[in-house]
């Protein structure tokens, strides 16, 4: 990649700008520019899109996104130490990179983006799941983004794509798969990062569906799923008791045995139950 974009190798950038990753910011910098380009390609055709990137750090994925033809990249970075390195990338790609120094949980990114929009990021570990849930639960659907291509700890990625009955199946899988096609596209070892985390990482690609797989009121479905998995070892008739006085009969009407546990209930069944609760 350095030969392609003419910018220094990432190890040089990190050394020259003294960018020691901060654990408090959930930082683990991905150093291999071949891998960042591969992640950018996993996000699909970017030539017609604005791309939102959260936590670019020294800009490895940023460079991949731009080199792969992203129309424009908006990078939101909380760590001001990274801004000079990102400014060098912006100068190399005039008019195609905007950097905002701020917290991604607070920045109004839509004021800086033009559709169509894709999101691609090596998310900081400490805010990754919260950002994903926000992107999956907007007030209206389809959302402002077409797809999400996101790196998480491998265990979190497995929770997103998990199927009923598996150890990782839970709230995250249901929220993701209700409205998206979700799949793991890449697994990365700890040594690909600086500092090396204790676990493997994985990239998940989520493609927004035009409409949810099954009809349901979002807020009700979220309440049902949250209650069901909050005490996942309990039978559903116990964990959902607070949602409706006749919860056992509603479970049966939805085709769910009241003695079943949440991890064995399908997305379709949860949506059916949410519709019954909305009556």
Tab-separated table of N, CA and C in Angstrom, residues 19 25 35 40 53 72 82 90 160 163 167 170 216-217 223 228 258 262:
chain	number	residue	atom	x	y	z
A	19	UNK	N	2.787	7.714	18.437
A	19	UNK	CA	1.407	7.284	18.675
A	19	UNK	C	1.374	5.934	19.403
A	25	UNK	N	-8.603	4.356	25.566
A	25	UNK	CA	-9.398	4.687	24.385
A	25	UNK	C	-9.753	3.443	23.564
A	35	UNK	N	-3.817	-5.725	4.824
A	35	UNK	CA	-5.043	-6.107	5.520
A	35	UNK	C	-6.054	-4.964	5.521
A	40	UNK	N	-11.160	-2.766	3.374
A	40	UNK	CA	-11.835	-1.767	2.540
A	40	UNK	C	-12.567	-2.431	1.379
A	53	UNK	N	-15.872	6.516	9.012
A	53	UNK	CA	-14.911	5.694	9.751
A	53	UNK	C	-14.793	6.247	11.164
A	72	UNK	N	-15.524	9.748	-0.679
A	72	UNK	CA	-15.151	10.668	0.392
A	72	UNK	C	-15.192	9.902	1.700
A	82	UNK	N	-3.626	11.830	17.013
A	82	UNK	CA	-3.656	11.217	15.680
A	82	UNK	C	-3.900	12.228	14.567
A	90	UNK	N	-5.001	13.471	4.433
A	90	UNK	CA	-5.932	14.411	3.799
A	90	UNK	C	-5.228	15.239	2.728
A	160	UNK	N	-22.772	-11.609	16.804
A	160	UNK	CA	-23.579	-10.923	15.788
A	160	UNK	C	-24.162	-11.904	14.780
A	163	UNK	N	-26.534	-18.311	15.605
A	163	UNK	CA	-27.830	-18.919	15.315
A	163	UNK	C	-28.456	-19.464	16.593
A	167	UNK	N	-23.942	-21.090	21.635
A	167	UNK	CA	-23.506	-20.425	22.864
A	167	UNK	C	-23.500	-18.910	22.732
A	170	UNK	N	-27.905	-14.416	21.076
A	170	UNK	CA	-28.490	-13.525	22.063
A	170	UNK	C	-29.023	-12.254	21.423
A	216	UNK	N	-42.596	-6.330	13.107
A	216	UNK	CA	-42.648	-6.186	14.571
A	216	UNK	C	-42.403	-4.725	14.908
A	217	UNK	N	-42.984	-4.279	16.009
A	217	UNK	CA	-42.724	-2.927	16.505
A	217	UNK	C	-41.339	-2.935	17.147
A	223	UNK	N	-37.654	-4.782	23.773
A	223	UNK	CA	-37.994	-5.084	25.169
A	223	UNK	C	-38.095	-6.585	25.396
A	228	UNK	N	-35.829	-11.358	27.669
A	228	UNK	CA	-35.596	-12.781	27.490
A	228	UNK	C	-34.160	-13.186	27.761
A	258	UNK	N	-43.817	-22.219	26.919
A	258	UNK	CA	-43.518	-21.309	28.039
A	258	UNK	C	-42.303	-21.734	28.861
A	262	UNK	N	-34.615	-18.520	26.195
A	262	UNK	CA	-34.494	-17.568	25.092
A	262	UNK	C	-33.539	-18.034	24.003
